[in-house]
XYZ file of C-alpha atoms in Angstrom:
510
model
C 0.000 0.000 0.000
C 1.287 3.422 -0.909
C 2.169 5.740 2.003
C -0.198 8.636 2.765
C 0.277 11.766 0.735
C 2.540 14.451 2.180
C 2.615 18.135 1.446
C 5.858 19.244 -0.105
C 7.022 22.715 0.867
C 9.135 24.782 -1.446
C 10.173 28.360 -0.950
C 12.746 30.560 -2.651
C 15.999 31.248 -0.753
C 15.927 34.411 1.308
C 18.866 36.746 0.818
C 20.258 37.902 4.145
C 23.341 40.089 3.847
C 26.038 38.207 1.920
C 24.560 34.771 2.622
C 22.649 34.845 -0.677
C 25.920 34.739 -2.625
C 26.304 31.096 -1.608
C 23.325 30.075 -3.757
C 23.156 30.048 -7.523
C 20.156 31.526 -9.355
C 17.242 29.363 -10.437
C 17.665 27.803 -13.825
C 15.660 29.337 -16.640
C 13.184 26.484 -16.993
C 12.500 26.367 -13.251
C 12.043 30.131 -13.039
C 9.560 30.108 -15.951
C 7.659 27.167 -14.496
C 7.379 28.900 -11.102
C 6.188 32.130 -12.685
C 3.697 30.529 -15.092
C 0.043 30.487 -13.892
C -0.580 27.375 -15.976
C 2.057 25.451 -14.066
C 0.158 25.980 -10.826
C -3.071 24.549 -12.209
C -1.802 21.748 -14.463
C -3.469 18.414 -13.612
C -1.533 15.329 -12.439
C -2.501 12.054 -10.741
C -1.244 10.447 -7.564
C -1.389 6.933 -9.034
C 1.793 5.645 -10.757
C 1.760 5.995 -14.514
C 4.119 5.230 -17.349
C 6.884 7.678 -17.930
C 6.555 9.528 -21.232
C 8.956 8.859 -24.058
C 10.984 11.986 -23.238
C 10.436 12.592 -19.525
C 11.492 15.848 -17.991
C 13.146 15.451 -14.558
C 11.843 17.511 -11.667
C 13.363 18.024 -8.226
C 12.387 15.366 -5.753
C 9.812 16.601 -3.314
C 8.566 19.368 -5.633
C 4.814 20.011 -5.288
C 2.569 18.148 -7.755
C -1.036 19.338 -7.951
C -3.968 17.023 -8.595
C -6.983 17.499 -10.826
C -8.630 19.413 -8.011
C -5.771 21.855 -7.690
C -8.116 24.804 -7.963
C -9.891 23.556 -4.861
C -6.611 23.258 -2.954
C -6.161 19.462 -3.126
C -3.235 17.840 -1.300
C 0.006 17.134 -3.177
C 1.518 13.662 -3.482
C 4.950 12.150 -2.942
C 7.018 11.181 -6.025
C 6.212 7.768 -7.516
C 8.836 5.025 -7.993
C 8.894 5.676 -11.731
C 9.582 9.376 -11.134
C 12.305 8.620 -8.583
C 14.062 6.207 -10.968
C 13.760 8.710 -13.805
C 15.428 11.492 -11.790
C 18.086 9.182 -10.336
C 19.049 7.969 -13.791
C 19.765 11.530 -14.847
C 21.967 12.422 -11.872
C 25.572 11.223 -12.067
C 28.209 11.677 -9.342
C 29.873 14.359 -11.482
C 26.768 16.390 -12.351
C 24.890 18.552 -9.858
C 21.370 17.701 -8.839
C 18.521 19.515 -10.638
C 17.920 21.279 -7.331
C 19.623 24.689 -7.209
C 23.280 24.079 -6.291
C 25.607 26.073 -4.132
C 27.726 28.652 -5.862
C 31.306 29.679 -5.137
C 32.293 31.757 -2.157
C 33.481 35.036 -3.618
C 34.601 37.375 -0.849
C 34.269 41.102 -1.215
C 37.660 42.674 -1.693
C 38.997 46.205 -1.548
C 39.524 48.010 -4.804
C 42.947 47.751 -6.334
C 45.028 45.683 -8.740
C 44.439 42.413 -6.916
C 40.709 41.855 -7.226
C 40.674 38.356 -8.767
C 38.444 36.785 -6.092
C 35.395 38.917 -6.893
C 32.753 37.068 -8.927
C 34.901 34.087 -9.971
C 32.752 31.525 -11.789
C 32.541 28.051 -10.275
C 32.664 24.883 -12.378
C 29.221 23.363 -13.013
C 30.709 19.851 -13.023
C 32.071 20.069 -9.455
C 35.412 18.607 -10.588
C 38.935 19.850 -9.852
C 40.995 18.588 -12.780
C 39.996 21.654 -14.784
C 41.554 23.909 -12.138
C 45.019 22.447 -12.791
C 44.518 22.899 -16.552
C 43.609 26.536 -15.993
C 46.644 27.028 -13.763
C 48.943 25.526 -16.382
C 47.351 27.593 -19.132
C 47.811 30.821 -17.159
C 51.455 30.212 -16.173
C 52.866 27.996 -18.929
C 53.937 30.894 -21.149
C 55.746 32.650 -18.290
C 57.475 29.378 -17.341
C 58.715 28.867 -20.908
C 59.892 32.482 -21.073
C 61.907 32.137 -17.865
C 63.312 28.771 -18.995
C 64.461 30.257 -22.324
C 66.195 33.097 -20.491
C 67.803 30.857 -17.864
C 68.847 28.019 -20.182
C 69.802 29.954 -23.298
C 72.335 27.251 -24.251
C 69.535 24.713 -24.833
C 68.356 24.610 -28.509
C 64.819 25.813 -29.144
C 63.959 22.412 -30.587
C 64.560 20.917 -27.123
C 61.745 22.977 -25.567
C 58.917 20.463 -25.929
C 55.324 21.619 -26.309
C 54.026 18.711 -24.195
C 55.309 15.647 -22.361
C 54.686 13.095 -25.117
C 58.040 13.499 -26.852
C 60.390 13.429 -23.880
C 61.477 9.814 -24.663
C 62.050 10.362 -28.388
C 65.679 11.483 -28.176
C 68.704 11.102 -25.959
C 69.368 14.831 -25.783
C 68.588 17.126 -22.882
C 65.104 18.642 -23.125
C 62.924 21.139 -21.271
C 59.446 20.182 -20.051
C 56.712 22.397 -18.600
C 53.903 21.126 -16.409
C 52.291 20.978 -12.977
C 54.014 19.119 -10.150
C 52.200 16.343 -8.297
C 53.653 14.886 -5.102
C 52.405 11.424 -4.183
C 52.325 11.654 -0.380
C 52.610 8.132 0.990
C 51.723 9.252 4.541
C 48.532 10.952 3.437
C 45.582 9.467 5.356
C 42.912 7.551 3.456
C 39.679 9.483 3.890
C 37.586 6.329 3.381
C 39.433 4.505 6.150
C 39.244 7.586 8.361
C 35.445 7.751 8.271
C 34.681 4.055 7.851
C 32.137 2.953 10.449
C 31.206 6.532 11.331
C 27.426 6.821 11.723
C 27.322 10.604 11.494
C 29.144 13.335 9.666
C 31.469 15.415 11.819
C 30.095 18.940 12.062
C 33.178 20.659 13.352
C 36.430 22.181 12.165
C 39.406 19.885 11.904
C 42.960 21.116 12.354
C 45.107 19.596 9.613
C 48.450 19.726 11.399
C 49.812 16.303 10.450
C 53.098 16.216 8.519
C 52.367 14.447 5.235
C 55.758 14.255 3.500
C 58.206 11.331 3.865
C 61.309 10.039 2.088
C 59.129 7.478 0.294
C 57.165 10.122 -1.627
C 57.352 10.299 -5.421
C 57.229 13.403 -7.618
C 55.475 13.615 -10.988
C 55.116 16.209 -13.730
C 51.744 16.487 -15.458
C 50.257 18.423 -18.337
C 46.971 18.183 -20.251
C 48.214 15.083 -22.125
C 50.088 12.768 -19.732
C 52.248 12.490 -16.626
C 55.837 11.364 -16.083
C 57.629 10.306 -12.900
C 60.594 12.464 -11.929
C 63.992 11.257 -10.760
C 65.078 14.055 -8.401
C 67.448 14.565 -5.500
C 66.247 14.055 -1.936
C 66.526 17.803 -1.344
C 64.208 18.677 -4.232
C 61.803 15.896 -3.265
C 61.531 17.257 0.277
C 61.116 20.918 -0.697
C 58.657 20.663 -3.599
C 54.904 20.064 -3.407
C 51.822 19.545 -5.516
C 50.452 22.405 -7.594
C 53.534 24.362 -8.688
C 53.812 25.154 -12.395
C 57.485 24.653 -13.301
C 59.897 24.190 -16.184
C 62.329 21.298 -15.812
C 65.574 20.624 -17.651
C 66.742 17.034 -17.879
C 66.676 13.822 -19.880
C 64.713 10.598 -20.122
C 65.872 7.325 -18.596
C 65.529 3.784 -19.908
C 62.970 3.120 -17.174
C 60.659 5.789 -18.610
C 61.283 8.387 -15.898
C 62.724 11.885 -16.293
C 65.962 12.843 -14.544
C 65.763 16.482 -13.516
C 68.977 18.502 -13.610
C 67.504 21.976 -13.006
C 64.203 23.716 -12.287
C 62.723 27.180 -12.729
C 59.455 28.876 -11.850
C 57.397 31.166 -14.128
C 58.907 34.531 -14.960
C 57.867 37.278 -12.558
C 56.826 40.693 -13.836
C 58.388 43.611 -12.001
C 56.324 45.378 -9.337
C 55.184 48.875 -10.222
C 57.863 51.508 -9.494
C 57.541 53.530 -6.294
C 58.557 57.100 -5.693
C 61.556 58.244 -3.691
C 61.449 56.602 -0.236
C 60.751 58.672 2.871
C 62.011 58.013 6.367
C 58.772 58.644 8.225
C 55.451 56.865 7.435
C 52.621 56.727 7.106
C 52.558 53.072 8.075
C 50.458 49.988 7.461
C 50.037 47.854 10.598
C 49.583 44.059 10.448
C 48.202 41.959 13.317
C 46.780 38.453 13.670
C 45.428 36.074 16.328
C 44.229 38.760 18.774
C 42.753 36.156 21.170
C 39.549 38.007 22.047
C 37.358 36.230 24.601
C 40.177 34.421 26.407
C 40.208 35.411 30.113
C 43.761 34.087 30.448
C 44.927 35.662 27.188
C 46.794 38.789 26.192
C 44.150 41.451 26.837
C 46.675 43.759 28.535
C 49.209 43.519 25.710
C 46.439 43.963 23.146
C 45.269 47.138 24.905
C 48.794 48.559 24.861
C 49.107 47.740 21.156
C 45.834 49.534 20.358
C 46.968 52.614 22.305
C 50.243 52.572 20.350
C 48.381 52.442 17.027
C 46.170 55.378 17.984
C 49.143 57.504 19.020
C 51.351 56.927 15.956
C 51.039 57.648 12.234
C 49.292 54.391 11.284
C 47.098 54.829 8.232
C 45.505 51.389 8.296
C 45.452 48.208 10.381
C 44.891 44.820 8.743
C 43.856 41.968 11.057
C 44.679 38.867 9.020
C 42.814 36.088 10.822
C 42.314 35.224 14.464
C 39.781 37.949 15.224
C 37.441 35.323 16.732
C 38.375 32.151 18.646
C 39.522 29.294 16.447
C 37.028 26.422 16.772
C 35.546 28.175 19.798
C 32.273 27.144 21.381
C 29.254 29.428 21.585
C 30.115 30.944 24.970
C 33.695 31.696 23.926
C 32.570 33.341 20.689
C 29.983 35.438 22.559
C 32.635 36.579 25.023
C 34.961 37.475 22.149
C 32.255 39.472 20.375
C 31.488 41.414 23.579
C 35.157 42.414 23.873
C 35.373 43.280 20.173
C 32.279 45.480 20.360
C 33.823 47.361 23.299
C 37.455 47.719 22.146
C 37.195 48.131 18.376
C 34.988 51.269 18.150
C 37.560 53.353 20.068
C 40.351 52.069 17.783
C 38.294 52.781 14.647
C 37.892 56.395 15.725
C 41.612 56.888 15.045
C 42.669 54.110 12.639
C 41.104 52.505 9.569
C 40.725 48.749 10.206
C 40.329 45.853 7.756
C 39.317 42.454 9.187
C 39.903 39.136 7.397
C 38.520 35.724 8.465
C 40.866 32.855 9.209
C 40.836 29.134 9.909
C 38.057 28.002 12.253
C 36.256 31.352 12.240
C 32.581 31.896 11.258
C 33.024 31.938 7.492
C 33.174 29.234 4.826
C 35.925 26.653 5.373
C 37.342 26.598 1.835
C 39.336 29.336 0.145
C 38.553 32.004 -0.846
C 36.710 32.819 2.373
C 33.794 35.225 2.571
C 33.972 38.306 4.745
C 32.454 38.162 8.233
C 28.727 38.754 8.357
C 27.805 42.259 9.445
C 25.476 41.020 12.206
C 28.468 39.806 14.238
C 29.524 43.357 15.081
C 27.204 45.636 17.061
C 28.817 48.902 16.055
C 29.063 50.977 12.907
C 32.092 52.861 11.688
C 33.206 54.062 8.289
C 36.730 53.059 9.336
C 35.770 49.406 9.936
C 35.791 47.213 6.832
C 35.102 43.471 6.525
C 37.058 41.833 3.684
C 37.604 38.306 2.400
C 40.564 35.956 2.595
C 42.803 36.229 0.582
C 42.670 39.990 0.248
C 44.339 42.352 -2.189
C 44.174 46.130 -2.233
C 46.076 49.296 -3.034
C 47.045 51.688 -0.263
C 48.849 54.812 -1.322
C 51.390 53.826 -3.975
C 51.688 50.226 -2.715
C 50.014 47.080 -4.051
C 49.317 44.756 -1.113
C 48.293 41.096 -1.146
C 47.961 38.559 1.651
C 46.014 35.863 3.436
C 45.386 34.557 6.933
C 48.016 31.808 6.739
C 46.182 28.670 5.557
C 48.136 28.286 2.256
C 51.528 28.559 3.965
C 50.598 26.225 6.817
C 49.288 23.610 4.383
C 52.453 23.859 2.283
C 54.479 23.199 5.440
C 52.602 19.897 5.838
C 53.619 18.803 2.333
C 57.219 20.038 2.105
C 60.217 20.511 4.387
C 60.184 24.281 4.552
C 60.157 27.102 7.060
C 57.197 29.547 6.982
C 59.190 32.334 5.297
C 60.648 29.879 2.760
C 57.138 28.683 1.916
C 55.809 32.234 1.481
C 58.780 33.179 -0.701
C 58.303 30.038 -2.829
C 54.653 30.990 -3.408
C 55.832 34.418 -4.578
C 58.421 32.941 -6.963
C 55.837 30.494 -8.321
C 53.279 33.329 -8.669
C 50.626 31.309 -6.871
C 49.047 32.111 -3.502
C 47.822 28.590 -2.680
C 49.681 25.942 -4.724
C 48.467 22.950 -2.672
C 44.814 23.834 -3.325
C 42.751 21.840 -4.153
C 44.878 18.747 -3.367
C 45.343 19.175 0.399
C 43.910 22.675 0.925
C 40.127 23.029 0.499
C 38.947 25.289 -2.296
C 36.205 25.267 -4.919
C 36.397 24.165 -8.555
C 36.598 27.095 -10.968
C 36.036 26.918 -14.693
C 37.300 30.161 -16.229
C 40.401 31.114 -14.251
C 42.494 30.081 -11.260
C 41.944 33.063 -8.922
C 45.060 32.291 -6.857
C 47.469 32.951 -9.746
C 49.323 36.242 -9.292
C 49.085 38.062 -12.614
C 50.832 41.054 -11.059
C 53.476 41.090 -8.340
C 52.674 43.060 -5.155
C 55.005 45.311 -3.214
C 53.935 43.564 -0.008
C 52.955 39.902 0.478
C 51.854 38.818 3.964
C 50.654 35.666 5.713
C 48.972 35.673 9.144
C 48.820 33.411 12.171
C 52.464 32.402 12.600
C 54.436 31.650 15.749
C 56.825 34.577 15.301
C 57.294 37.682 13.179
C 59.545 37.340 10.133
C 60.391 39.566 7.182
C 62.409 39.145 3.992
C 62.971 41.429 1.031
C 62.777 39.671 -2.335
C 64.823 41.672 -4.844
C 63.303 41.609 -8.346
C 65.969 43.852 -9.887
C 65.942 47.454 -11.084
C 65.615 48.589 -7.454
C 62.214 46.940 -7.168
C 61.002 43.977 -5.184
C 58.490 42.508 -2.755
C 58.521 42.555 1.028
C 57.421 39.149 2.397
C 56.084 39.177 5.965
C 54.947 36.386 8.290
C 52.589 38.102 10.728
C 52.692 36.581 14.233
C 49.602 35.415 16.074
C 49.393 38.001 18.847
C 48.614 35.331 21.448
C 51.925 33.587 20.633
C 54.092 36.615 19.902
C 52.574 39.934 21.092
C 53.840 42.167 18.312
C 52.619 44.549 15.607
C 54.343 44.664 12.210
C 54.622 48.168 10.713
C 55.384 48.709 7.006
C 56.311 52.116 5.598
C 53.861 52.840 2.778
C 56.505 54.918 0.984
C 59.236 52.296 1.216
C 58.255 48.607 1.742
C 61.827 47.774 2.768
C 61.256 49.814 5.928
C 59.617 47.263 8.269
C 59.448 47.647 12.057
C 58.288 45.105 14.616
C 56.896 46.602 17.816
C 56.820 44.232 20.795
C 54.148 44.393 23.525
C 55.015 41.397 25.710
C 55.406 41.655 29.461
């Protein structure tokens, strides 16, 4: 006997603040059907009937009116034939006919680095296209740098793809995307086998994934080839970098690498004559609000310092709210924020970025904090996404809250500053995404590729403050900064907006 009829409720998504950007628009056919008066009064029957020759799938649970629809008759549940028809049309790769989630596209400040605004997500929900886009965007620059660096290699030895690397015994140059087979990487199926519920909490991915047993591969749109590299290169390289490799094929079908280069970097825009005194950009992270045993005293002294000196803007790159905090801890943090931040915003312009474990989407790029979290209004208080790029004065500034660097440290034997500098050289903010760092599939462009080189590149949430000037030649370059989590290293990093080489670290520990 068929189960009793149930009423199916459908209602359009309600846009609240930026939450509506998570959801894609209704498809054309669905929108027309919802708007058509005929669709609301078309007759259907609750009894099972044969599917037509060319059935049209409808979302499961969508309301189906009966012949007495005008009298307000009850709707019915989908029949077995209808369920089978819809299921046959849904593959694991294709999204369900129900409106799918769209990409998280955080609002960014105006400036040269605005590539995370309105990036189109792949409709197939697959990631292989992201690597193809990355290779397409950086392949030309990699070949250009390889031609400059290895000018002694004949042009005929610069192969257009990987298929011909075995055809001759001469040294050749290949361009592709690196893939590191991490033998210590946990099996997600084994990890959740036997679990009766999905875990609804943040998970700190702190495990070291690289070992001496790992293997390195080079891939392009045609094929992949295993690389024979030194232990040093194996330890320091990771998945996702677009590189050019010089070397030769072996009898075993592998490729022995003798040298490597990253894509050619364009020069940063020229700056005017440097000045000795500010104004300054201040960088902070991990402020530890809501922790009664935290660094409230040091944080108060830091805020007083910022108000008293020529600081044009403060960027808080992650750690504004407790990481993985419970409801009471988050409420306590918000109370402190709503008391302390308005006074600071009266004197200093503040930009706030979300970080790992904070109330935003988990994958990169992260959306800005929702406005309802903060119970004060100020024209000097701006919520931005992560990563974030903007222009301040003559300087182009780009940075994130630390997730890309920390994930790279899990996959390669590097120090935080070495990892940040490698991302700059490779012109990619998050090379390990989407392999070990969560992100979304994109279909038109890889938003993490750096088309232009900033004057300042920062990463938040580190154990100590570090800085390094990367010289690009012609008296230009990029200042790389690892911003310390204030709870671990109570310090503020100050960067002279007229001269990025002028970096000062102000300590506020006891």
